[in-house]
Amino acid sequence: MKKILFAASEGNPFIKTGGLADVVGALPKYLDKKQFDVRVILPKYMCIPEHLKQKMTYVTEFYADMPRGQEYIGIYETVSEGIHYYFIDNEHYFAGDSPYHQVFEDVNKFAFFSRAVLASLPVLGFCPSILHCHDWQAALIPVFLKEFYKGDPFYRNTKTILTIHNQKFQGRWVIHDIENCRDLPDSCRYQAMEAYGESNFLKAGILYADRVTTVSKTYAEEIQHQDGGEGLDGVMRQVSGKLSGIVNGIDYEEYDPLHDHFLPSHFSIKSISRKKRCKELLQQEIGLKQDPTAMVIGIVSRMTEQKGFDLVNYVMEEMINTMHVQVAILGTGEGRFQDSFRFFAQKYPGKVSALITYSEGLAHKIYAGADAFLMPSQFEPCGLSQLISMRYGTIPIVRETGGLKDTVKAYNEIWHTGTGFSFAHYNADEMMSIIRYAYSVFWDKPKEWKAMAKRCMEEDHSWGNSAQKYESLYLGLF
Ligand code: GLC
């Protein structure tokens, strides 16, 4: 049995700010339990909900040598949905009401986390064949492993994989200020770790890891080009031989239109006409006009520039005034977007509903009750929402980037194929014309629309396929 350890800064159900948590919380469950003993290690943030903290049991504690001196490391564990989780405790680093704070604090915090993971495994007696690290927060694990544990028999056969969920976030800060990296050799700090005069955790991880993956094939290509590389395209081209893209899946049990406990009415491909009831109840619950003929466009997202909110903002008036549509937006994020959607909701009561909050239940109700799902991202490493919406027969309208391009097949009216609508350039007018096209199909060809919704539901974006690809990647490393 090969041991694998996922190291990450977030994971469902314990702590979540984005899609990373969904992947870390789901993928381990789908890897073959006969071949792999997959465990997960996370920081024990004080902000993890109390009822989850209460399920953790104390394992041990010790002091490890760190640049600041001897530092406390406590280890807790729990089993959730059959997966063994470890948590690194140190309240100096993991206090506060959210996992991330100021960048200068975070770089030091996650350098500590990465060192603590490596210091803990011999104490736990869990020797992984593969350390599967996620994003910049865990990217220094391969670095510390190679620099500090070179001759250590415990880690002799341990290989590392770094998965990039979003290349925009790199963990960058002034080299001299990162206390927990101070003792790395200069050759590392000033070369592998250095980018544009700063230290860059992601870059170092990319260079030190045995394999690098990202969360879709197209994104793996895009980050090797100047306009998608976020400054690291040269590095990505340099490591292209060890880089691959594996698209994410979604949890088909959590997102199941036939058994979803958040939904007031259930449906499957065979009973897709019952989706209407979800729409009706959604309209009622979130203050949209009760009108089965309006096309409900749903958006569930972090409100950031990455997600294309400036485009949505730009076309909102035109959309509402020229088409019989309703818009349901759920999410939180940048103040300017929150404010503008609040404004539209006030200006167009019954037509726009802005839910500036995070609610799992409302998200499910929008995925199930909307007719179309809008996701015009500037860039999108994978994207999970379009997969969820398809699972609920809600037709995605997306920009052709990263995982959106890989998972949504454009509608072809001649061949009657496709699972959504897509546009190429990051341009509001181009987006508007594709929304109009979608609207014309919805309105003029309801049978076509319904057939496409069924095709969406027939797609398989469960974790099975992706998990197999990760398994082959692991097996290739032993
Ligand atoms: C990040 C990316 C998103 C991806 C998710 C999980 O949140 O922005 O595209 O789906 O990670 O990999």
Tab-separated table of C-alpha atoms and ligand atoms in Angstrom:
chain	number	residue	atom	x	y	z
A	1	MET	CA	0.000	0.000	0.000
A	2	LYS	CA	1.513	3.315	-1.094
A	3	LYS	CA	1.127	6.235	1.266
A	4	ILE	CA	0.170	9.624	-0.066
A	5	LEU	CA	-0.183	12.845	1.857
A	6	PHE	CA	-2.087	15.866	0.605
A	7	ALA	CA	-0.772	19.103	2.115
A	8	ALA	CA	-2.882	22.204	1.654
A	9	SER	CA	-4.050	25.398	3.288
A	10	GLU	CA	-7.735	24.523	3.018
A	11	GLY	CA	-9.977	21.497	2.653
A	12	ASN	CA	-13.670	20.752	2.970
A	13	PRO	CA	-15.446	20.432	5.352
A	14	PHE	CA	-12.944	22.023	7.750
A	15	ILE	CA	-11.993	25.247	6.081
A	16	LYS	CA	-12.933	26.738	2.735
A	17	THR	CA	-12.433	29.973	0.882
A	18	GLY	CA	-12.491	28.621	-2.673
A	19	GLY	CA	-12.347	25.704	-5.084
A	20	LEU	CA	-9.089	24.418	-3.603
A	21	ALA	CA	-11.015	23.247	-0.544
A	22	ASP	CA	-13.480	21.335	-2.724
A	23	VAL	CA	-10.689	19.497	-4.492
A	24	VAL	CA	-8.722	18.679	-1.334
A	25	GLY	CA	-11.926	17.557	0.365
A	26	ALA	CA	-13.088	15.333	-2.497
A	27	LEU	CA	-10.195	13.871	-4.500
A	28	PRO	CA	-8.765	11.683	-1.683
A	29	LYS	CA	-12.126	9.889	-1.407
A	30	TYR	CA	-11.981	8.839	-5.039
A	31	LEU	CA	-8.455	7.432	-5.160
A	32	ASP	CA	-8.285	3.651	-5.107
A	33	LYS	CA	-8.247	2.631	-1.441
A	34	LYS	CA	-6.754	-0.764	-2.263
A	35	GLN	CA	-3.655	0.800	-3.746
A	36	PHE	CA	-3.265	4.029	-1.819
A	37	ASP	CA	-3.493	5.175	1.775
A	38	VAL	CA	-4.278	8.840	1.175
A	39	ARG	CA	-4.276	11.255	4.098
A	40	VAL	CA	-4.559	15.018	4.312
A	41	ILE	CA	-2.694	17.533	6.458
A	42	LEU	CA	-4.017	21.048	7.103
A	43	PRO	CA	-3.288	23.883	9.533
A	44	LYS	CA	-5.430	23.793	12.654
A	45	TYR	CA	-6.815	27.287	12.243
A	46	MET	CA	-8.626	28.714	15.209
A	47	CYS	CA	-11.429	29.705	12.818
A	48	ILE	CA	-12.322	26.090	11.969
A	49	PRO	CA	-15.916	25.701	13.198
A	50	GLU	CA	-16.131	24.567	16.803
A	51	HIS	CA	-18.144	21.398	16.111
A	52	LEU	CA	-15.428	20.211	13.715
A	53	LYS	CA	-12.637	21.069	16.125
A	54	GLN	CA	-14.389	19.039	18.771
A	55	LYS	CA	-14.146	15.945	16.600
A	56	MET	CA	-10.352	16.233	16.450
A	57	THR	CA	-8.241	14.278	18.864
A	58	TYR	CA	-4.877	15.290	20.205
A	59	VAL	CA	-2.043	13.087	18.948
A	60	THR	CA	1.180	14.616	20.211
A	61	GLU	CA	3.233	17.753	20.518
A	62	PHE	CA	6.899	18.568	20.195
A	63	TYR	CA	9.290	21.430	19.628
A	64	ALA	CA	11.133	21.766	16.328
A	65	ASP	CA	14.148	23.824	15.352
A	66	MET	CA	13.049	26.847	13.388
A	67	PRO	CA	14.865	30.080	12.547
A	68	ARG	CA	13.120	31.795	15.492
A	69	GLY	CA	14.317	29.070	17.841
A	70	GLN	CA	12.428	26.068	19.112
A	71	GLU	CA	8.782	26.277	18.043
A	72	TYR	CA	5.766	24.361	19.255
A	73	ILE	CA	4.043	21.926	16.912
A	74	GLY	CA	0.890	20.207	18.075
A	75	ILE	CA	-0.727	17.471	16.009
A	76	TYR	CA	-4.408	16.602	15.990
A	77	GLU	CA	-6.265	14.109	13.868
A	78	THR	CA	-9.713	13.039	12.813
A	79	VAL	CA	-11.399	10.845	10.254
A	80	SER	CA	-13.950	12.419	7.969
A	81	GLU	CA	-15.842	10.419	5.332
A	82	GLY	CA	-13.266	7.657	5.607
A	83	ILE	CA	-10.284	9.973	5.101
A	84	HIS	CA	-7.640	10.466	7.772
A	85	TYR	CA	-6.863	14.142	8.458
A	86	TYR	CA	-3.954	15.590	10.418
A	87	PHE	CA	-3.861	19.156	11.679
A	88	ILE	CA	-0.829	21.220	12.616
A	89	ASP	CA	-1.466	23.321	15.676
A	90	ASN	CA	0.328	26.531	16.579
A	91	GLU	CA	-1.812	29.430	17.693
A	92	HIS	CA	0.904	31.955	17.031
A	93	TYR	CA	0.506	31.289	13.317
A	94	PHE	CA	-3.020	29.972	12.910
A	95	ALA	CA	-5.075	32.437	14.957
A	96	GLY	CA	-7.604	34.904	13.584
A	97	ASP	CA	-11.016	34.709	12.016
A	98	SER	CA	-9.870	33.614	8.557
A	99	PRO	CA	-7.091	31.420	7.179
A	100	TYR	CA	-5.428	34.238	5.259
A	101	HIS	CA	-4.459	37.706	6.423
A	102	GLN	CA	-1.796	40.110	5.190
A	103	VAL	CA	0.639	38.692	2.649
A	104	PHE	CA	3.707	39.370	4.811
A	105	GLU	CA	2.120	37.375	7.627
A	106	ASP	CA	0.910	34.625	5.328
A	107	VAL	CA	4.261	33.884	3.702
A	108	ASN	CA	5.852	33.319	7.074
A	109	LYS	CA	2.854	31.330	8.298
A	110	PHE	CA	2.870	28.922	5.371
A	111	ALA	CA	6.655	28.593	5.403
A	112	PHE	CA	6.146	27.458	9.008
A	113	PHE	CA	3.345	25.103	7.959
A	114	SER	CA	5.518	23.521	5.259
A	115	ARG	CA	8.402	22.984	7.675
A	116	ALA	CA	6.039	21.685	10.341
A	117	VAL	CA	4.573	19.097	7.959
A	118	LEU	CA	8.027	17.687	7.242
A	119	ALA	CA	8.992	17.749	10.919
A	120	SER	CA	5.762	15.971	11.939
A	121	LEU	CA	5.741	12.958	9.652
A	122	PRO	CA	8.653	11.112	11.308
A	123	VAL	CA	6.995	11.779	14.680
A	124	LEU	CA	3.728	10.345	13.352
A	125	GLY	CA	5.518	7.448	11.652
A	126	PHE	CA	3.642	8.222	8.449
A	127	CYS	CA	6.167	8.063	5.631
A	128	PRO	CA	4.557	9.085	2.350
A	129	SER	CA	5.749	7.856	-1.033
A	130	ILE	CA	4.228	11.019	-2.395
A	131	LEU	CA	3.763	14.403	-0.846
A	132	HIS	CA	1.057	16.002	-2.940
A	133	CYS	CA	1.265	19.742	-2.270
A	134	HIS	CA	-1.356	22.260	-3.315
A	135	ASP	CA	-0.821	25.886	-4.302
A	136	TRP	CA	1.806	28.328	-3.054
A	137	GLN	CA	0.938	27.772	0.592
A	138	ALA	CA	2.374	24.240	0.431
A	139	ALA	CA	4.858	24.880	-2.375
A	140	LEU	CA	7.860	25.101	-0.084
A	141	ILE	CA	7.467	21.502	1.072
A	142	PRO	CA	9.474	20.171	-1.918
A	143	VAL	CA	12.018	22.933	-1.271
A	144	PHE	CA	12.562	22.193	2.426
A	145	LEU	CA	12.519	18.479	1.705
A	146	LYS	CA	15.373	18.714	-0.784
A	147	GLU	CA	17.358	21.301	1.142
A	148	PHE	CA	17.015	20.051	4.714
A	149	TYR	CA	16.325	16.310	4.505
A	150	LYS	CA	18.739	15.289	1.768
A	151	GLY	CA	20.448	12.386	3.508
A	152	ASP	CA	17.540	11.527	5.801
A	153	PRO	CA	16.605	7.847	5.448
A	154	PHE	CA	12.996	8.580	6.442
A	155	TYR	CA	12.352	10.607	3.298
A	156	ARG	CA	14.649	8.607	1.018
A	157	ASN	CA	11.829	7.417	-1.252
A	158	THR	CA	9.484	10.376	-0.963
A	159	LYS	CA	8.560	12.180	-4.184
A	160	THR	CA	6.718	15.474	-4.488
A	161	ILE	CA	3.933	16.777	-6.681
A	162	LEU	CA	2.817	20.385	-6.753
A	163	THR	CA	-0.669	21.119	-8.039
A	164	ILE	CA	-1.353	24.701	-9.072
A	165	HIS	CA	-4.989	25.682	-8.625
A	166	ASN	CA	-4.407	29.313	-9.516
A	167	GLN	CA	-1.146	30.692	-10.820
A	168	LYS	CA	-2.127	34.226	-9.917
A	169	PHE	CA	-1.422	33.552	-6.272
A	170	GLN	CA	2.271	32.930	-5.785
A	171	GLY	CA	3.229	33.844	-2.229
A	172	ARG	CA	5.556	36.736	-2.974
A	173	TRP	CA	7.379	38.904	-0.500
A	174	VAL	CA	10.685	40.653	0.198
A	175	ILE	CA	13.271	37.917	0.608
A	176	HIS	CA	14.920	39.281	3.766
A	177	ASP	CA	11.652	39.590	5.677
A	178	ILE	CA	10.633	35.954	5.588
A	179	GLU	CA	11.951	34.658	8.836
A	180	ASN	CA	11.037	31.024	8.259
A	181	CYS	CA	13.075	30.914	5.046
A	182	ARG	CA	16.153	32.594	6.469
A	183	ASP	CA	18.157	29.407	6.803
A	184	LEU	CA	17.627	28.198	3.230
A	185	PRO	CA	20.896	28.300	1.284
A	186	ASP	CA	21.538	31.452	-0.718
A	187	SER	CA	21.549	29.418	-3.917
A	188	CYS	CA	17.874	28.683	-3.231
A	189	ARG	CA	16.805	32.036	-1.847
A	190	TYR	CA	18.444	34.090	-4.545
A	191	GLN	CA	17.915	31.809	-7.509
A	192	ALA	CA	15.152	29.190	-7.508
A	193	MET	CA	13.052	31.184	-5.096
A	194	GLU	CA	13.705	34.589	-6.583
A	195	ALA	CA	11.478	36.267	-9.159
A	196	TYR	CA	11.518	39.942	-10.074
A	197	GLY	CA	13.531	40.824	-6.973
A	198	GLU	CA	11.148	39.141	-4.547
A	199	SER	CA	10.957	35.712	-3.078
A	200	ASN	CA	8.303	33.607	-4.772
A	201	PHE	CA	7.097	30.414	-3.099
A	202	LEU	CA	5.242	29.086	-6.116
A	203	LYS	CA	8.233	29.490	-8.392
A	204	ALA	CA	10.494	27.645	-5.953
A	205	GLY	CA	7.962	24.839	-5.598
A	206	ILE	CA	7.621	24.520	-9.362
A	207	LEU	CA	11.362	24.126	-9.734
A	208	TYR	CA	11.855	21.726	-6.802
A	209	ALA	CA	8.807	19.443	-7.186
A	210	ASP	CA	9.223	16.169	-9.047
A	211	ARG	CA	6.005	16.787	-10.970
A	212	VAL	CA	3.825	19.842	-11.443
A	213	THR	CA	0.181	19.652	-12.352
A	214	THR	CA	-2.557	22.141	-12.843
A	215	VAL	CA	-6.291	21.691	-12.991
A	216	SER	CA	-7.036	21.567	-16.722
A	217	LYS	CA	-5.151	20.875	-19.949
A	218	THR	CA	-5.878	24.280	-21.433
A	219	TYR	CA	-4.687	26.092	-18.307
A	220	ALA	CA	-1.484	24.028	-18.413
A	221	GLU	CA	-0.963	25.496	-21.899
A	222	GLU	CA	-2.052	29.015	-21.017
A	223	ILE	CA	0.396	29.398	-18.138
A	224	GLN	CA	3.259	28.752	-20.538
A	225	HIS	CA	2.359	31.916	-22.447
A	226	GLN	CA	3.060	35.464	-21.524
A	227	ASP	CA	-0.559	36.534	-21.184
A	228	GLY	CA	-1.531	33.612	-18.934
A	229	GLY	CA	1.706	32.968	-17.061
A	230	GLU	CA	1.353	35.664	-14.398
A	231	GLY	CA	5.047	36.404	-14.837
A	232	LEU	CA	6.084	32.764	-14.522
A	233	ASP	CA	5.525	31.664	-18.128
A	234	GLY	CA	9.277	31.289	-18.705
A	235	VAL	CA	9.546	28.978	-15.702
A	236	MET	CA	6.545	27.008	-16.885
A	237	ARG	CA	8.102	26.517	-20.307
A	238	GLN	CA	11.315	25.453	-18.625
A	239	VAL	CA	9.499	22.706	-16.662
A	240	SER	CA	7.044	21.749	-19.400
A	241	GLY	CA	8.457	18.208	-19.419
A	242	LYS	CA	7.146	17.566	-15.901
A	243	LEU	CA	3.973	19.655	-16.231
A	244	SER	CA	0.529	18.238	-16.966
A	245	GLY	CA	-3.098	19.293	-16.679
A	246	ILE	CA	-5.730	17.124	-14.994
A	247	VAL	CA	-9.211	18.524	-14.956
A	248	ASN	CA	-11.111	18.528	-11.668
A	249	GLY	CA	-14.304	16.684	-11.024
A	250	ILE	CA	-17.140	17.467	-8.663
A	251	ASP	CA	-18.626	15.462	-5.869
A	252	TYR	CA	-21.605	13.704	-7.475
A	253	GLU	CA	-23.092	12.841	-4.111
A	254	GLU	CA	-22.994	16.369	-2.823
A	255	TYR	CA	-24.397	17.711	-6.082
A	256	ASP	CA	-27.213	15.392	-7.028
A	257	PRO	CA	-30.459	16.845	-8.384
A	258	LEU	CA	-32.299	13.692	-7.406
A	259	HIS	CA	-31.289	13.642	-3.728
A	260	ASP	CA	-30.090	17.147	-2.904
A	261	HIS	CA	-31.401	17.936	0.586
A	262	PHE	CA	-31.224	21.672	-0.082
A	263	LEU	CA	-33.774	21.371	-2.866
A	264	PRO	CA	-37.506	21.638	-2.446
A	265	SER	CA	-38.132	19.445	-5.489
A	266	HIS	CA	-36.008	16.753	-7.100
A	267	PHE	CA	-35.406	15.741	-10.678
A	268	SER	CA	-33.300	13.594	-12.984
A	269	ILE	CA	-32.802	13.486	-16.758
A	270	LYS	CA	-36.010	11.493	-17.056
A	271	SER	CA	-37.985	13.878	-14.904
A	272	ILE	CA	-36.284	17.105	-16.005
A	273	SER	CA	-39.633	18.849	-16.307
A	274	ARG	CA	-39.690	18.912	-12.489
A	275	LYS	CA	-36.769	21.374	-12.637
A	276	LYS	CA	-39.508	23.978	-13.270
A	277	ARG	CA	-40.603	23.628	-9.687
A	278	CYS	CA	-37.077	24.485	-8.473
A	279	LYS	CA	-37.181	27.595	-10.639
A	280	GLU	CA	-40.551	28.630	-9.252
A	281	LEU	CA	-39.426	28.206	-5.654
A	282	LEU	CA	-36.123	29.948	-6.318
A	283	GLN	CA	-37.937	32.954	-7.737
A	284	GLN	CA	-40.164	33.001	-4.704
A	285	GLU	CA	-37.369	32.656	-2.167
A	286	ILE	CA	-35.007	35.282	-3.553
A	287	GLY	CA	-37.576	37.890	-4.553
A	288	LEU	CA	-37.706	37.419	-8.312
A	289	LYS	CA	-41.038	37.830	-10.053
A	290	GLN	CA	-42.950	34.547	-10.269
A	291	ASP	CA	-42.715	34.063	-13.988
A	292	PRO	CA	-41.978	30.725	-15.660
A	293	THR	CA	-41.306	32.387	-19.001
A	294	ALA	CA	-38.414	34.604	-17.879
A	295	MET	CA	-34.958	33.185	-18.503
A	296	VAL	CA	-33.249	33.008	-15.110
A	297	ILE	CA	-29.502	33.525	-15.346
A	298	GLY	CA	-27.629	32.381	-12.240
A	299	ILE	CA	-24.194	33.432	-11.033
A	300	VAL	CA	-22.536	31.846	-7.999
A	301	SER	CA	-19.034	33.130	-7.553
A	302	ARG	CA	-16.398	35.002	-5.647
A	303	MET	CA	-16.866	38.587	-6.810
A	304	THR	CA	-13.448	39.283	-8.225
A	305	GLU	CA	-12.084	40.542	-11.480
A	306	GLN	CA	-10.915	37.024	-12.365
A	307	LYS	CA	-14.522	35.908	-12.593
A	308	GLY	CA	-15.467	38.496	-15.220
A	309	PHE	CA	-17.632	40.691	-13.027
A	310	ASP	CA	-16.672	43.864	-14.848
A	311	LEU	CA	-18.207	42.387	-18.007
A	312	VAL	CA	-21.385	41.440	-16.174
A	313	ASN	CA	-21.570	44.895	-14.684
A	314	TYR	CA	-21.204	46.468	-18.084
A	315	VAL	CA	-24.067	44.583	-19.761
A	316	MET	CA	-26.469	44.407	-16.831
A	317	GLU	CA	-28.681	47.351	-17.843
A	318	GLU	CA	-28.825	46.219	-21.438
A	319	MET	CA	-29.623	42.661	-20.465
A	320	ILE	CA	-32.462	43.623	-18.169
A	321	ASN	CA	-33.919	46.251	-20.493
A	322	THR	CA	-33.821	44.366	-23.756
A	323	MET	CA	-34.559	40.770	-22.802
A	324	HIS	CA	-37.039	38.940	-20.672
A	325	VAL	CA	-34.413	37.726	-18.219
A	326	GLN	CA	-33.929	37.626	-14.487
A	327	VAL	CA	-30.528	37.549	-12.820
A	328	ALA	CA	-29.695	35.808	-9.530
A	329	ILE	CA	-26.243	36.576	-8.144
A	330	LEU	CA	-24.791	34.897	-5.076
A	331	GLY	CA	-21.382	35.574	-3.593
A	332	THR	CA	-19.130	37.973	-1.786
A	333	GLY	CA	-15.950	39.724	-2.789
A	334	GLU	CA	-14.699	43.098	-3.897
A	335	GLY	CA	-16.730	45.999	-2.558
A	336	ARG	CA	-17.198	47.672	-5.937
A	337	PHE	CA	-18.931	44.572	-7.348
A	338	GLN	CA	-21.037	43.989	-4.259
A	339	ASP	CA	-22.176	47.595	-4.381
A	340	SER	CA	-23.036	47.618	-8.046
A	341	PHE	CA	-25.105	44.424	-7.804
A	342	ARG	CA	-26.906	45.794	-4.759
A	343	PHE	CA	-27.647	48.851	-6.858
A	344	PHE	CA	-29.050	46.795	-9.757
A	345	ALA	CA	-31.169	44.758	-7.354
A	346	GLN	CA	-32.669	47.956	-5.971
A	347	LYS	CA	-33.199	49.467	-9.377
A	348	TYR	CA	-34.780	46.329	-10.842
A	349	PRO	CA	-36.762	44.652	-8.071
A	350	GLY	CA	-38.183	41.320	-9.187
A	351	LYS	CA	-35.689	41.138	-12.017
A	352	VAL	CA	-32.336	41.169	-10.253
A	353	SER	CA	-31.610	39.491	-6.948
A	354	ALA	CA	-28.219	40.190	-5.378
A	355	LEU	CA	-27.430	37.833	-2.526
A	356	ILE	CA	-24.224	39.246	-1.109
A	357	THR	CA	-23.447	36.359	1.154
A	358	TYR	CA	-22.120	32.855	1.093
A	359	SER	CA	-24.745	30.177	1.486
A	360	GLU	CA	-24.386	26.566	0.443
A	361	GLY	CA	-28.155	26.108	0.395
A	362	LEU	CA	-28.844	29.116	-1.813
A	363	ALA	CA	-26.019	28.074	-4.128
A	364	HIS	CA	-27.652	24.678	-4.660
A	365	LYS	CA	-31.024	26.313	-5.246
A	366	ILE	CA	-29.554	28.601	-7.913
A	367	TYR	CA	-27.663	25.768	-9.606
A	368	ALA	CA	-30.895	23.805	-9.789
A	369	GLY	CA	-33.451	26.558	-10.350
A	370	ALA	CA	-31.739	28.753	-12.948
A	371	ASP	CA	-32.093	28.169	-16.691
A	372	ALA	CA	-28.587	29.338	-17.575
A	373	PHE	CA	-25.410	29.853	-15.588
A	374	LEU	CA	-23.082	32.715	-16.461
A	375	MET	CA	-19.315	32.398	-15.951
A	376	PRO	CA	-17.376	34.819	-18.159
A	377	SER	CA	-14.003	34.424	-16.397
A	378	GLN	CA	-10.950	36.375	-17.444
A	379	PHE	CA	-9.022	33.200	-16.732
A	380	GLU	CA	-10.174	29.998	-15.066
A	381	PRO	CA	-7.731	27.242	-14.085
A	382	CYS	CA	-10.598	24.748	-13.927
A	383	GLY	CA	-13.808	26.160	-12.566
A	384	LEU	CA	-16.223	23.972	-10.667
A	385	SER	CA	-19.452	25.947	-10.938
A	386	GLN	CA	-19.954	25.212	-14.630
A	387	LEU	CA	-19.657	21.497	-13.826
A	388	ILE	CA	-22.161	21.791	-11.009
A	389	SER	CA	-24.619	23.737	-13.116
A	390	MET	CA	-24.437	21.136	-15.897
A	391	ARG	CA	-25.145	18.418	-13.362
A	392	TYR	CA	-28.417	20.255	-12.630
A	393	GLY	CA	-29.313	20.757	-16.288
A	394	THR	CA	-28.554	24.476	-16.082
A	395	ILE	CA	-26.873	25.531	-19.294
A	396	PRO	CA	-23.524	27.303	-18.881
A	397	ILE	CA	-22.582	30.467	-20.756
A	398	VAL	CA	-18.808	30.770	-20.446
A	399	ARG	CA	-15.704	32.337	-21.833
A	400	GLU	CA	-13.391	29.919	-23.607
A	401	THR	CA	-10.536	29.886	-21.155
A	402	GLY	CA	-8.801	27.218	-19.031
A	403	GLY	CA	-11.106	24.570	-17.662
A	404	LEU	CA	-14.204	26.310	-19.027
A	405	LYS	CA	-12.929	25.647	-22.520
A	406	ASP	CA	-12.173	22.027	-21.673
A	407	THR	CA	-15.500	21.203	-20.069
A	408	VAL	CA	-18.210	23.153	-21.905
A	409	LYS	CA	-18.887	22.115	-25.504
A	410	ALA	CA	-20.270	24.936	-27.619
A	411	TYR	CA	-23.802	24.482	-28.930
A	412	ASN	CA	-24.047	23.563	-32.605
A	413	GLU	CA	-27.519	24.214	-33.945
A	414	ILE	CA	-26.963	22.163	-37.102
A	415	TRP	CA	-25.716	19.016	-35.424
A	416	HIS	CA	-27.792	19.517	-32.289
A	417	THR	CA	-24.745	19.002	-30.110
A	418	GLY	CA	-23.079	20.889	-27.304
A	419	THR	CA	-23.606	21.593	-23.633
A	420	GLY	CA	-23.445	25.358	-23.473
A	421	PHE	CA	-22.606	28.684	-25.045
A	422	SER	CA	-19.170	30.193	-25.200
A	423	PHE	CA	-17.322	33.237	-26.436
A	424	ALA	CA	-13.638	33.768	-27.067
A	425	HIS	CA	-12.503	37.279	-26.217
A	426	TYR	CA	-12.714	39.061	-22.918
A	427	ASN	CA	-15.092	41.653	-24.253
A	428	ALA	CA	-18.500	42.685	-22.939
A	429	ASP	CA	-20.099	43.074	-26.371
A	430	GLU	CA	-18.943	39.647	-27.432
A	431	MET	CA	-20.374	38.241	-24.216
A	432	MET	CA	-23.627	40.100	-24.756
A	433	SER	CA	-24.066	38.698	-28.237
A	434	ILE	CA	-23.625	35.136	-26.945
A	435	ILE	CA	-26.129	35.798	-24.150
A	436	ARG	CA	-28.539	37.026	-26.831
A	437	TYR	CA	-27.950	33.890	-28.835
A	438	ALA	CA	-28.600	31.715	-25.776
A	439	TYR	CA	-31.734	33.756	-25.094
A	440	SER	CA	-32.991	33.219	-28.640
A	441	VAL	CA	-32.580	29.445	-28.282
A	442	PHE	CA	-34.280	29.511	-24.879
A	443	TRP	CA	-37.136	31.551	-26.229
A	444	ASP	CA	-37.606	30.313	-29.816
A	445	LYS	CA	-36.507	26.696	-29.566
A	446	PRO	CA	-37.539	25.388	-26.173
A	447	LYS	CA	-37.162	21.787	-27.330
A	448	GLU	CA	-33.567	22.432	-28.334
A	449	TRP	CA	-32.959	24.061	-24.966
A	450	LYS	CA	-34.391	21.116	-23.099
A	451	ALA	CA	-32.374	18.646	-25.179
A	452	MET	CA	-29.222	20.591	-24.369
A	453	ALA	CA	-30.070	20.624	-20.674
A	454	LYS	CA	-30.362	16.842	-20.864
A	455	ARG	CA	-27.017	16.589	-22.636
A	456	CYS	CA	-25.495	18.596	-19.790
A	457	MET	CA	-26.911	16.145	-17.276
A	458	GLU	CA	-25.616	13.195	-19.260
A	459	GLU	CA	-22.019	14.432	-19.103
A	460	ASP	CA	-19.815	12.727	-16.545
A	461	HIS	CA	-17.749	15.198	-14.555
A	462	SER	CA	-17.576	13.091	-11.424
A	463	TRP	CA	-14.160	12.544	-9.855
A	464	GLY	CA	-13.743	9.035	-11.298
A	465	ASN	CA	-11.918	9.992	-14.508
A	466	SER	CA	-9.690	12.593	-12.902
A	467	ALA	CA	-8.824	10.317	-9.992
A	468	GLN	CA	-7.597	7.702	-12.469
A	469	LYS	CA	-5.310	10.266	-14.059
A	470	TYR	CA	-3.843	11.173	-10.669
A	471	GLU	CA	-3.369	7.477	-9.934
A	472	SER	CA	-1.351	7.016	-13.141
A	473	LEU	CA	0.701	10.076	-12.248
A	474	TYR	CA	1.454	8.590	-8.797
A	475	LEU	CA	2.271	5.158	-10.224
A	476	GLY	CA	4.672	6.744	-12.708
A	477	LEU	CA	6.634	8.252	-9.833
A	478	PHE	CA	7.256	5.133	-7.720
B	1	GLC	C1	-9.064	27.795	-7.960
B	1	GLC	C2	-9.311	28.152	-9.423
B	1	GLC	C3	-10.484	27.374	-10.013
B	1	GLC	C4	-10.327	25.891	-9.713
B	1	GLC	C5	-10.123	25.664	-8.219
B	1	GLC	C6	-9.911	24.213	-7.857
B	1	GLC	O1	-10.076	28.312	-7.158
B	1	GLC	O2	-9.527	29.547	-9.577
B	1	GLC	O3	-10.570	27.553	-11.396
B	1	GLC	O4	-11.481	25.195	-10.132
B	1	GLC	O5	-8.998	26.380	-7.777
B	1	GLC	O6	-8.851	23.622	-8.542
